[in-house]
Coordinates of C-alpha atoms in Angstrom, one line a residue:
M14 CA 26.4 33.7 7.4
S15 CA 26.4 36.1 10.3
G16 CA 25.3 35.2 13.8
P17 CA 25.7 36.6 17.3
G18 CA 29.1 38.3 17.5
R19 CA 29.9 37.6 13.8
R20 CA 30.0 40.0 10.9
P21 CA 29.2 39.1 7.3
Q22 CA 32.2 38.4 5.2
T23 CA 33.4 41.1 2.7
T24 CA 32.8 39.9 -0.8
I25 CA 35.8 39.3 -3.1
F26 CA 34.4 42.0 -5.4
T27 CA 34.7 44.6 -2.7
T28 CA 38.3 43.5 -1.9
M29 CA 39.5 43.5 -5.4
S30 CA 37.8 46.8 -6.3
A31 CA 39.6 48.4 -3.4
L32 CA 42.9 47.1 -4.6
A33 CA 42.1 48.4 -8.1
L34 CA 41.7 51.9 -6.7
R35 CA 44.8 51.7 -4.5
H36 CA 47.1 50.7 -7.3
G37 CA 45.4 52.5 -10.2
A38 CA 44.7 49.1 -11.8
V39 CA 42.7 48.2 -14.9
N40 CA 39.7 46.5 -13.3
L41 CA 39.0 43.3 -15.3
G42 CA 37.4 41.8 -12.2
Q43 CA 34.0 43.1 -11.5
G44 CA 31.4 42.6 -14.3
F45 CA 30.2 46.1 -15.0
P46 CA 30.6 47.8 -18.4
D47 CA 32.7 50.9 -18.7
E48 CA 30.3 52.5 -21.2
S49 CA 26.7 53.7 -20.5
G50 CA 23.6 52.3 -22.1
P51 CA 21.9 53.5 -25.3
A52 CA 21.1 57.2 -25.3
R53 CA 17.4 56.6 -26.1
V54 CA 17.2 54.4 -23.0
I55 CA 18.9 56.9 -20.8
E56 CA 16.6 59.6 -22.2
A57 CA 13.5 57.6 -21.5
A58 CA 14.5 57.4 -17.8
A59 CA 15.3 61.1 -17.7
A60 CA 12.0 61.9 -19.3
A61 CA 10.2 59.8 -16.7
M62 CA 11.9 61.9 -14.0
R63 CA 11.0 65.1 -15.6
D64 CA 7.4 63.9 -16.0
G65 CA 7.1 63.3 -12.3
H66 CA 7.5 59.5 -12.1
N67 CA 9.6 59.8 -8.9
Q68 CA 7.6 58.1 -6.3
Y69 CA 7.1 54.4 -5.3
P70 CA 6.0 52.2 -8.2
P71 CA 3.6 49.3 -7.6
L72 CA 5.0 46.4 -5.7
A73 CA 5.2 44.2 -8.9
G74 CA 6.5 47.1 -11.0
I75 CA 4.9 49.6 -13.3
P76 CA 2.4 48.1 -15.8
E77 CA 4.4 49.3 -18.8
L78 CA 7.5 47.4 -17.7
R79 CA 5.6 44.2 -16.8
Q80 CA 4.0 44.3 -20.2
A81 CA 7.4 44.9 -21.9
I82 CA 8.9 41.9 -20.0
A83 CA 6.0 39.6 -21.0
A84 CA 6.3 40.8 -24.6
H85 CA 10.0 40.2 -24.6
Q86 CA 9.6 36.6 -23.3
R87 CA 6.9 36.0 -25.9
H88 CA 8.9 37.4 -28.8
W89 CA 12.2 35.6 -28.1
Y90 CA 11.0 32.4 -26.6
G91 CA 7.3 31.9 -27.2
L92 CA 6.7 32.1 -23.4
A93 CA 3.5 33.9 -22.2
P94 CA 3.8 35.1 -18.6
D95 CA 0.7 37.0 -17.5
P96 CA 1.9 40.7 -17.2
D97 CA -0.3 41.1 -14.1
E98 CA 0.2 37.8 -12.2
G99 CA 3.3 36.2 -13.8
V100 CA 5.8 39.1 -13.8
T101 CA 7.4 40.9 -10.8
V102 CA 10.1 43.6 -11.1
T103 CA 12.9 43.5 -8.6
A104 CA 15.9 45.5 -7.4
G105 CA 18.2 43.6 -9.8
A106 CA 18.5 39.9 -10.5
T107 CA 20.1 39.3 -7.1
E108 CA 17.0 40.4 -5.3
A109 CA 14.8 38.2 -7.7
L110 CA 17.0 35.2 -7.0
T111 CA 17.1 35.8 -3.2
A112 CA 13.4 36.4 -3.0
A113 CA 12.8 33.2 -5.0
I114 CA 15.0 31.1 -2.8
L115 CA 13.5 32.5 0.4
A116 CA 10.0 31.9 -1.0
L117 CA 10.6 28.3 -2.1
V118 CA 13.1 26.9 0.3
D119 CA 12.3 25.8 3.8
P120 CA 14.9 25.0 6.5
G121 CA 16.5 21.6 5.8
D122 CA 15.7 21.7 2.1
E123 CA 18.5 21.2 -0.4
V124 CA 19.2 23.4 -3.4
I125 CA 21.3 22.0 -6.3
A126 CA 23.4 24.5 -8.2
L127 CA 25.9 24.2 -10.9
E128 CA 29.5 24.8 -9.6
P129 CA 31.3 27.1 -9.9
S130 CA 28.4 29.3 -9.0
Y131 CA 27.8 33.0 -8.4
D132 CA 28.5 33.8 -4.7
S133 CA 25.1 35.2 -3.9
Y134 CA 23.5 31.7 -4.4
K135 CA 25.2 30.3 -1.3
A136 CA 24.2 33.3 0.7
A137 CA 20.5 33.1 -0.4
V138 CA 20.3 29.4 0.4
A139 CA 21.9 29.9 3.8
M140 CA 19.5 32.7 4.7
A141 CA 16.6 30.4 3.8
G142 CA 18.0 27.7 6.2
G143 CA 18.6 25.4 3.3
T144 CA 21.7 23.5 2.1
L145 CA 23.5 24.3 -1.2
V146 CA 24.5 21.1 -3.0
P147 CA 27.0 21.8 -5.7
V148 CA 27.2 19.8 -9.0
R149 CA 30.5 20.7 -10.7
L150 CA 30.7 21.4 -14.4
E151 CA 33.5 19.4 -16.0
A152 CA 36.4 21.6 -16.9
P153 CA 38.4 20.6 -20.0
E154 CA 42.1 20.1 -19.7
G155 CA 44.5 22.8 -21.0
G156 CA 41.8 25.1 -22.2
A157 CA 40.5 22.9 -25.1
G158 CA 36.8 22.6 -25.4
H159 CA 34.1 23.9 -23.0
W160 CA 32.9 23.2 -19.4
R161 CA 30.0 20.7 -19.6
L162 CA 27.4 19.2 -17.3
D163 CA 27.8 15.6 -16.1
R164 CA 24.2 14.4 -16.2
D165 CA 24.8 11.3 -14.1
R166 CA 26.5 13.5 -11.4
L167 CA 23.4 15.8 -11.5
A168 CA 21.0 12.9 -11.1
A169 CA 23.0 11.4 -8.3
A170 CA 22.9 14.7 -6.3
V171 CA 19.1 14.6 -5.9
T172 CA 17.9 13.3 -2.6
D173 CA 14.5 13.2 -0.8
R174 CA 15.4 16.6 0.6
T175 CA 16.0 18.3 -2.8
K176 CA 13.6 21.1 -3.4
V177 CA 15.1 23.4 -6.1
L178 CA 17.3 23.1 -9.1
L179 CA 19.2 26.4 -9.5
V180 CA 20.3 26.7 -13.1
N181 CA 22.5 29.4 -14.6
S182 CA 22.9 29.6 -18.3
P183 CA 24.7 31.4 -19.9
H184 CA 26.9 30.5 -17.0
N185 CA 28.9 32.8 -14.8
P186 CA 31.9 32.4 -14.4
T187 CA 32.7 29.7 -16.9
G188 CA 30.9 31.1 -20.0
T189 CA 29.2 27.8 -20.7
V190 CA 25.9 27.9 -22.6
L191 CA 24.0 24.8 -21.7
D192 CA 22.9 23.0 -24.9
R193 CA 19.5 21.6 -25.5
G194 CA 20.5 18.1 -24.5
E195 CA 21.8 19.2 -21.2
L196 CA 18.7 21.3 -20.5
E197 CA 16.5 18.3 -21.5
A198 CA 18.3 16.2 -18.9
I199 CA 17.7 18.8 -16.3
A200 CA 14.0 19.1 -17.2
A201 CA 13.5 15.3 -17.2
L202 CA 15.0 15.1 -13.7
A203 CA 12.9 18.0 -12.5
V204 CA 9.7 16.4 -13.7
E205 CA 10.6 12.9 -12.5
R206 CA 11.5 14.1 -9.0
D207 CA 8.9 16.9 -8.8
L208 CA 11.4 19.7 -8.3
I209 CA 11.1 23.4 -8.8
A210 CA 13.6 25.2 -11.1
V211 CA 15.0 28.7 -10.6
T212 CA 16.9 29.8 -13.6
D213 CA 19.3 32.7 -13.7
E214 CA 19.3 34.0 -17.3
V215 CA 20.7 37.5 -17.0
Y216 CA 23.2 36.8 -19.9
E217 CA 20.4 35.5 -22.2
H218 CA 21.3 37.7 -25.1
L219 CA 25.1 37.3 -24.7
V220 CA 25.9 34.1 -26.6
F221 CA 28.5 33.7 -29.3
D222 CA 29.4 31.8 -32.5
G223 CA 25.7 31.2 -33.5
R224 CA 24.7 29.5 -30.3
E225 CA 21.2 29.6 -29.0
H226 CA 20.0 30.4 -25.5
V227 CA 17.2 28.0 -24.6
P228 CA 15.2 29.0 -21.5
L229 CA 14.5 25.9 -19.3
A230 CA 10.8 27.0 -19.0
T231 CA 10.3 26.3 -22.7
L232 CA 10.9 22.6 -22.3
P233 CA 8.0 20.1 -21.8
G234 CA 6.7 20.0 -18.3
M235 CA 8.8 23.0 -17.1
W236 CA 6.6 26.0 -17.3
D237 CA 4.5 25.2 -14.3
R238 CA 7.6 24.5 -12.1
T239 CA 10.1 27.2 -13.2
V240 CA 10.8 30.8 -12.0
T241 CA 12.9 32.5 -14.7
I242 CA 15.1 35.4 -13.6
G243 CA 16.2 38.2 -15.9
S244 CA 17.9 41.5 -15.7
A245 CA 18.3 44.7 -17.7
G246 CA 21.7 45.7 -16.4
K247 CA 23.9 43.4 -18.5
T248 CA 22.0 43.7 -21.8
F249 CA 21.6 47.4 -21.7
S250 CA 24.8 48.4 -19.8
V251 CA 22.9 50.0 -16.9
T252 CA 24.0 47.8 -14.0
G253 CA 23.6 50.7 -11.6
W254 CA 19.9 50.9 -12.3
K255 CA 19.3 47.5 -10.6
I256 CA 16.2 46.5 -12.6
G257 CA 15.6 42.8 -12.7
W258 CA 12.6 40.5 -12.8
A259 CA 11.1 37.1 -12.1
T260 CA 8.6 35.5 -14.5
G261 CA 6.7 32.3 -14.5
P262 CA 3.3 30.7 -13.5
A263 CA 1.2 33.0 -11.3
E264 CA 1.4 30.7 -8.2
L265 CA 5.2 30.7 -8.1
V266 CA 5.6 34.4 -8.9
A267 CA 3.1 35.3 -6.2
R268 CA 5.3 33.6 -3.6
V269 CA 8.3 35.5 -4.9
K270 CA 6.3 38.8 -4.7
D271 CA 5.3 38.0 -1.1
V272 CA 8.9 37.9 -0.1
K273 CA 10.1 40.8 -2.2
Q274 CA 7.7 43.1 -0.4
W275 CA 9.8 42.7 2.8
L276 CA 13.1 43.3 0.9
S277 CA 13.0 46.4 -1.3
F278 CA 9.2 46.5 -1.6
A279 CA 9.8 48.5 -4.8
S280 CA 12.5 50.7 -6.4
G281 CA 13.7 52.6 -9.4
T282 CA 10.5 54.1 -10.8
P283 CA 12.1 56.2 -13.6
F284 CA 14.5 53.4 -14.4
Q285 CA 11.6 51.1 -14.9
Y286 CA 10.2 53.4 -17.6
G287 CA 13.7 53.4 -19.2
I288 CA 13.9 49.6 -19.3
A289 CA 10.3 49.3 -20.7
T290 CA 11.7 51.4 -23.7
A291 CA 14.9 49.3 -23.8
L292 CA 13.1 45.9 -24.1
A293 CA 11.2 47.1 -27.1
S294 CA 14.5 47.4 -29.0
E295 CA 14.6 46.0 -32.6
D296 CA 16.2 42.6 -33.0
G297 CA 19.2 44.2 -34.6
F298 CA 20.2 45.9 -31.3
Y299 CA 20.5 42.5 -29.7
R300 CA 22.4 41.0 -32.6
D301 CA 24.9 44.0 -32.6
Y302 CA 25.2 43.7 -28.8
A303 CA 26.3 40.1 -29.0
A304 CA 28.6 40.7 -32.0
G305 CA 30.3 43.6 -30.2
Y306 CA 31.0 41.4 -27.2
Q307 CA 32.2 38.5 -29.4
E308 CA 34.9 40.9 -30.8
R309 CA 35.9 41.8 -27.2
R310 CA 36.0 38.1 -26.2
D311 CA 38.2 37.2 -29.2
L312 CA 40.6 40.0 -28.3
M313 CA 40.8 38.9 -24.6
V314 CA 41.1 35.2 -25.4
A315 CA 43.9 35.7 -28.0
G316 CA 45.7 38.2 -25.8
L317 CA 45.7 35.9 -22.7
R318 CA 46.9 32.9 -24.7
R319 CA 49.7 35.0 -26.2
I320 CA 50.8 36.0 -22.7
G321 CA 50.9 32.3 -21.7
F322 CA 47.6 31.6 -19.8
D323 CA 45.7 28.4 -20.4
V324 CA 42.3 29.8 -21.6
H325 CA 38.8 28.4 -21.6
E326 CA 37.1 30.2 -24.5
P327 CA 33.6 31.2 -23.3
E328 CA 30.4 30.4 -25.2
G329 CA 28.5 33.3 -23.6
T330 CA 28.5 36.0 -20.9
Y331 CA 31.3 38.6 -20.7
F332 CA 33.8 36.6 -18.6
V333 CA 36.7 34.4 -19.6
T334 CA 38.3 31.8 -17.3
A335 CA 42.1 31.3 -17.5
S336 CA 44.5 29.2 -15.5
A337 CA 47.5 30.9 -13.8
A338 CA 49.2 27.5 -13.5
P339 CA 51.7 28.3 -16.3
F340 CA 53.0 31.1 -14.2
G341 CA 53.6 28.8 -11.2
Y342 CA 50.4 29.5 -9.3
A343 CA 48.2 26.7 -7.8
D344 CA 46.2 29.3 -5.8
G345 CA 44.3 31.8 -7.9
L346 CA 43.5 33.9 -4.9
A347 CA 47.2 34.5 -4.2
F348 CA 47.7 35.3 -7.9
C349 CA 44.8 37.8 -7.9
L350 CA 45.9 39.5 -4.7
E351 CA 49.4 40.1 -6.1
L352 CA 48.2 41.1 -9.6
P353 CA 47.1 44.7 -8.9
E354 CA 50.5 45.7 -7.6
R355 CA 52.6 43.5 -9.9
C356 CA 50.8 44.2 -13.1
G357 CA 48.3 47.0 -12.5
V358 CA 45.3 44.6 -13.3
V359 CA 42.5 43.2 -11.3
A360 CA 40.9 39.7 -11.8
I361 CA 38.7 37.5 -9.7
P362 CA 39.8 34.0 -8.4
N363 CA 37.4 31.3 -9.4
Q364 CA 37.8 29.5 -6.1
V365 CA 35.4 32.0 -4.5
F366 CA 32.7 30.5 -6.7
Y367 CA 33.1 27.0 -5.1
L368 CA 31.5 25.9 -1.9
D369 CA 34.8 24.4 -0.5
Q370 CA 36.9 27.6 -1.4
A371 CA 39.9 25.3 -2.0
A372 CA 42.8 26.7 -3.9
R373 CA 42.5 26.5 -7.7
P374 CA 44.6 28.1 -10.4
E375 CA 41.7 29.4 -12.5
V376 CA 40.9 33.2 -12.5
R377 CA 38.1 35.1 -14.2
F378 CA 38.7 38.2 -16.4
A379 CA 35.8 40.4 -17.5
F380 CA 35.8 41.8 -21.0
C381 CA 32.8 44.1 -20.7
K382 CA 35.2 47.0 -21.3
R383 CA 36.2 49.2 -24.2
L384 CA 38.6 47.6 -26.7
D385 CA 41.4 50.0 -25.7
V386 CA 40.9 49.2 -22.0
I387 CA 41.2 45.5 -22.7
E388 CA 44.3 46.1 -24.8
E389 CA 45.8 48.2 -22.0
G390 CA 45.0 45.4 -19.5
L391 CA 46.6 42.8 -21.7
Q392 CA 49.7 45.0 -22.2
R393 CA 50.1 45.4 -18.5
L394 CA 49.6 41.6 -17.9
G395 CA 52.2 40.8 -20.5
A396 CA 54.8 43.2 -19.1
G397 CA 54.2 42.2 -15.5
L398 CA 54.2 38.5 -16.0
A399 CA 57.1 38.4 -18.5

């Protein structure tokens, strides 16, 4: 973190996006779709603008969106957050997560997170004066199988200073979807050690091959100790709207709201009306959404394997992890920095998602792109790495 005479570090996403522009590269690095959201959702936001909903919304979000979020949680998972006291709308999931960490973590507290982990986790914990304690998911050898949680390793990481379990499923960047057994182990540990859980579930509707996303808050003993974080950007392809939320028991959500008022206070009034419409989508929309991304996943995985990468097929999200080791690279960062000029493609090195930042051969490709864009990226990779 920054201090006197120091500047915050530039994120890898900024660096790689700049390289993409410089070299005219296909950007398979940053996770934003290249297509806009459903027309009815865009029109709902535009109608809100035309109707004059262009001033500050309430701190917790417009009532229509809070009610839609609560109804969504009830419909899909049987959860029942109070729309007035148990839901707060945020400027994207990153603000929700940061506000939750700042609200719940005191200086000296430890926060356990599954590693590799999204880079904002480390920053949020540092801002709170806490210590991030990584628990690494186990990576299968040679691309076979899926990354999994070592339950004994998780239990051993808990100390008297542990305050929060930060759980991300479906998991970025590995694409792991924690199964019910893994989640039950996390829940049992949280109850036994009286820990709070903060769950990042922004890819909740993006699971493949008939898998099920199980919110940690639905497990016995977890509702009263869990802040659940969601987002509209990924599900409805409107990442630029930055509409996220935190839900849970009123006491925990109130603490998140207390911090949020000093971050953005409130934002995106017409976009909030658009997302209220979006969340009321028929079940078929969500099924088609997942099926469309599964097709893109299959195209990306098959193409990367054909080129020669060792590929870990994701169970969810819109990212796939592949090893550059078959091309002679032990350092994924070096590989990714060369890739835009060499191949005209951008990827993200997985080592930025580890606390130690040590060199690793794994890199992350995003397949939240049109099929023709994915095919173009694969063609460039194949030609450049041949």
